[in-house]
DNA sequence: GATGAATGAGATTTCATTCAT
DNA sequence: CATGAATGAAATCTCATTCAT
């Protein structure tokens, strides 16, 4: 069995994803983790801390992967496609974490929120530079500002949370491929 | 000055959009509306009722408009483009309502949630049939299932809530045009 | 259709009997009576007034009948028996009123409570004098103070509320006869 | 000083007996017990739980005692007499609990009410079998159904609540003896 | 390291009553 | 006569957090 903090994070992730941060009582989290409230406050300063922890971890993983993919060698269209697929696949593979990330952004207290926004913006910008790179060399149409394109695409990703079921017909890879295809298609000159 | 129920709806819309349903106290709503809690419970059965009211009104407007546009005379590409622009423009013109709609869907109590899901599904399906129509006659590529295309597009729309500011540089029409263009471009055969 | 005050009394009697005074909202009463709250406060000063009205009417009827029976001509044993049967039969024939009377005594506000206690005490005393009369002439055993006997008997009567069903097997007259028989039997010298 | 839950039960018993369940605010209970509302809800799930606890404890004691007395060796008349005295004496010795028990039965929420009714019915039936035993062997008259006799008698017991004062002239034993005598007398063949 | 009792502020909701129309 | 909107006080219950052990 995992350590107490790990069990707490797992329980909180599950519950936040299912019901949303504000609908989950600390008591529920510790019950599901099989510990007491005292234990939770021993490891985490607050309920908000738990959210912060969950919130950050997926984003950090995705940022790392995006940077690798973006820095790769292939043509820009391939790299953007790969990046698009990747963000969907990793989101679906960690769907509970992703749901928390998608929905609970502004539940963080002020200081942590600022930090998170920074990380999120950096991710967005790295992705945007891929689009801009393709627009600059004529691979992609420049009609739509790259910023908008990225917002549009990540809207699709975040929205997975409201219709996709990991055990439904479509695999993560299939959805990833379709969405990446749509993105690339929308950028054809 | 408007009637009490109208003032309550306006206050609730404002606050739910700003802080999210769970973070708004009934006391705040009635304070902003300038009435007492008793008055609120005279007109609305619960805080949830207020949400239901707000939630439904934008969706009903958009459904009506979608049906008109979809039933129009022009070529399918034009009708889809117009529908896409329209949903964004009306969402931005009623941005507070839209934010509530985008974010507070699952805060509704069970019975109302079922009803709302039905309405939302009908909207989604009407939109999907537009895509299918174009795919059937070869105007649009059939590579991606229409269902996915619609989810993808509405992800973009819902996501407006996390980056768009009505008094920023871009007008509602501009964003609407860009997003509709992206949608149409992504469907080119 | 009856007058508004009559309908209100009828509705209140029904509901107070069913759920108890404190569990009935004024709104429920006026709904059942088919009028509005304003109408109720037009005819009755308060919810308490309604109770007072119901409370008093059965007691007044029973007091009148007791006085007649007690003042009758027959032997004391017959008169006591008749009085005992009568209180049960009239209670069951007006079971809702009786339930309210049995259970809601101390829900009356102070001034009305004092008045009611007086009426109830007079009833109790008239009944007690019947017992004393029989004890004085040797018809009844004098072992138990008449006061206790009367309390004991009326306990049985009040308790009807917790087990008797007007449409069950036993008629009001049968229960009345059995209880009166028990009372008389318990007083045999 | 007793534990917090004990103090809460004591305070609730006192207040429910005095004013009736619906007239007592949780705030009053915790004030009298010298704790906060949070503490109360730490130990009891609801105000109803408190009632349930009080309600059950006297009944359990009386059931145990009734079973012992009923299973005793003496003649049936003696055992019934002893049982009758006992229920009165224990009710008066725990008068607050008894008052709550007598008056607040139907204030329990549905599930607990069913449970309580079961316990109460078992008690009633054990008592009834004593009467039936005496009727079967001719010790008691069989004129009145045992069921009615028991209802009648327990009416007297419950009614104590509306006239008896523990510090009045009559001791619990005296009332018990008188009532038991009346019961036995009423059953003479 | 961990417990769980206790806090205290605040949440939603109910309801008898009043009053302008 | 009667309405029904509005009040305001109070009700029950929740919950993140603290702290002595």
Short mmCIF file of C-alpha atoms (C1' of nucleotides) in Angstrom, two decimals, chain E:
data_model
loop_
_atom_site.label_atom_id
_atom_site.label_comp_id
_atom_site.label_asym_id
_atom_site.label_seq_id
_atom_site.Cartn_x
_atom_site.Cartn_y
_atom_site.Cartn_z
"C1'" DG E 1 3.65 11.00 13.26
"C1'" DA E 2 -1.04 10.76 13.97
"C1'" DT E 3 -5.59 11.20 16.40
"C1'" DG E 4 -10.26 12.85 16.70
"C1'" DA E 5 -12.76 16.02 19.57
"C1'" DA E 6 -14.17 20.56 19.27
"C1'" DT E 7 -14.70 25.06 17.23
"C1'" DG E 8 -17.07 28.92 15.06
"C1'" DA E 9 -18.43 30.98 11.21
"C1'" DG E 10 -21.45 30.63 7.69
"C1'" DA E 11 -24.51 27.90 4.52
"C1'" DT E 12 -29.44 27.21 2.78
"C1'" DT E 13 -34.01 27.24 3.86
"C1'" DT E 14 -38.55 27.96 6.48
"C1'" DC E 15 -42.23 30.50 8.14
"C1'" DA E 16 -45.60 33.38 10.81
"C1'" DT E 17 -46.82 37.66 10.03
"C1'" DT E 18 -47.53 42.43 7.88
"C1'" DC E 19 -49.12 45.70 4.63
"C1'" DA E 20 -49.97 48.38 0.38
"C1'" DT E 21 -53.19 47.72 -3.00
#
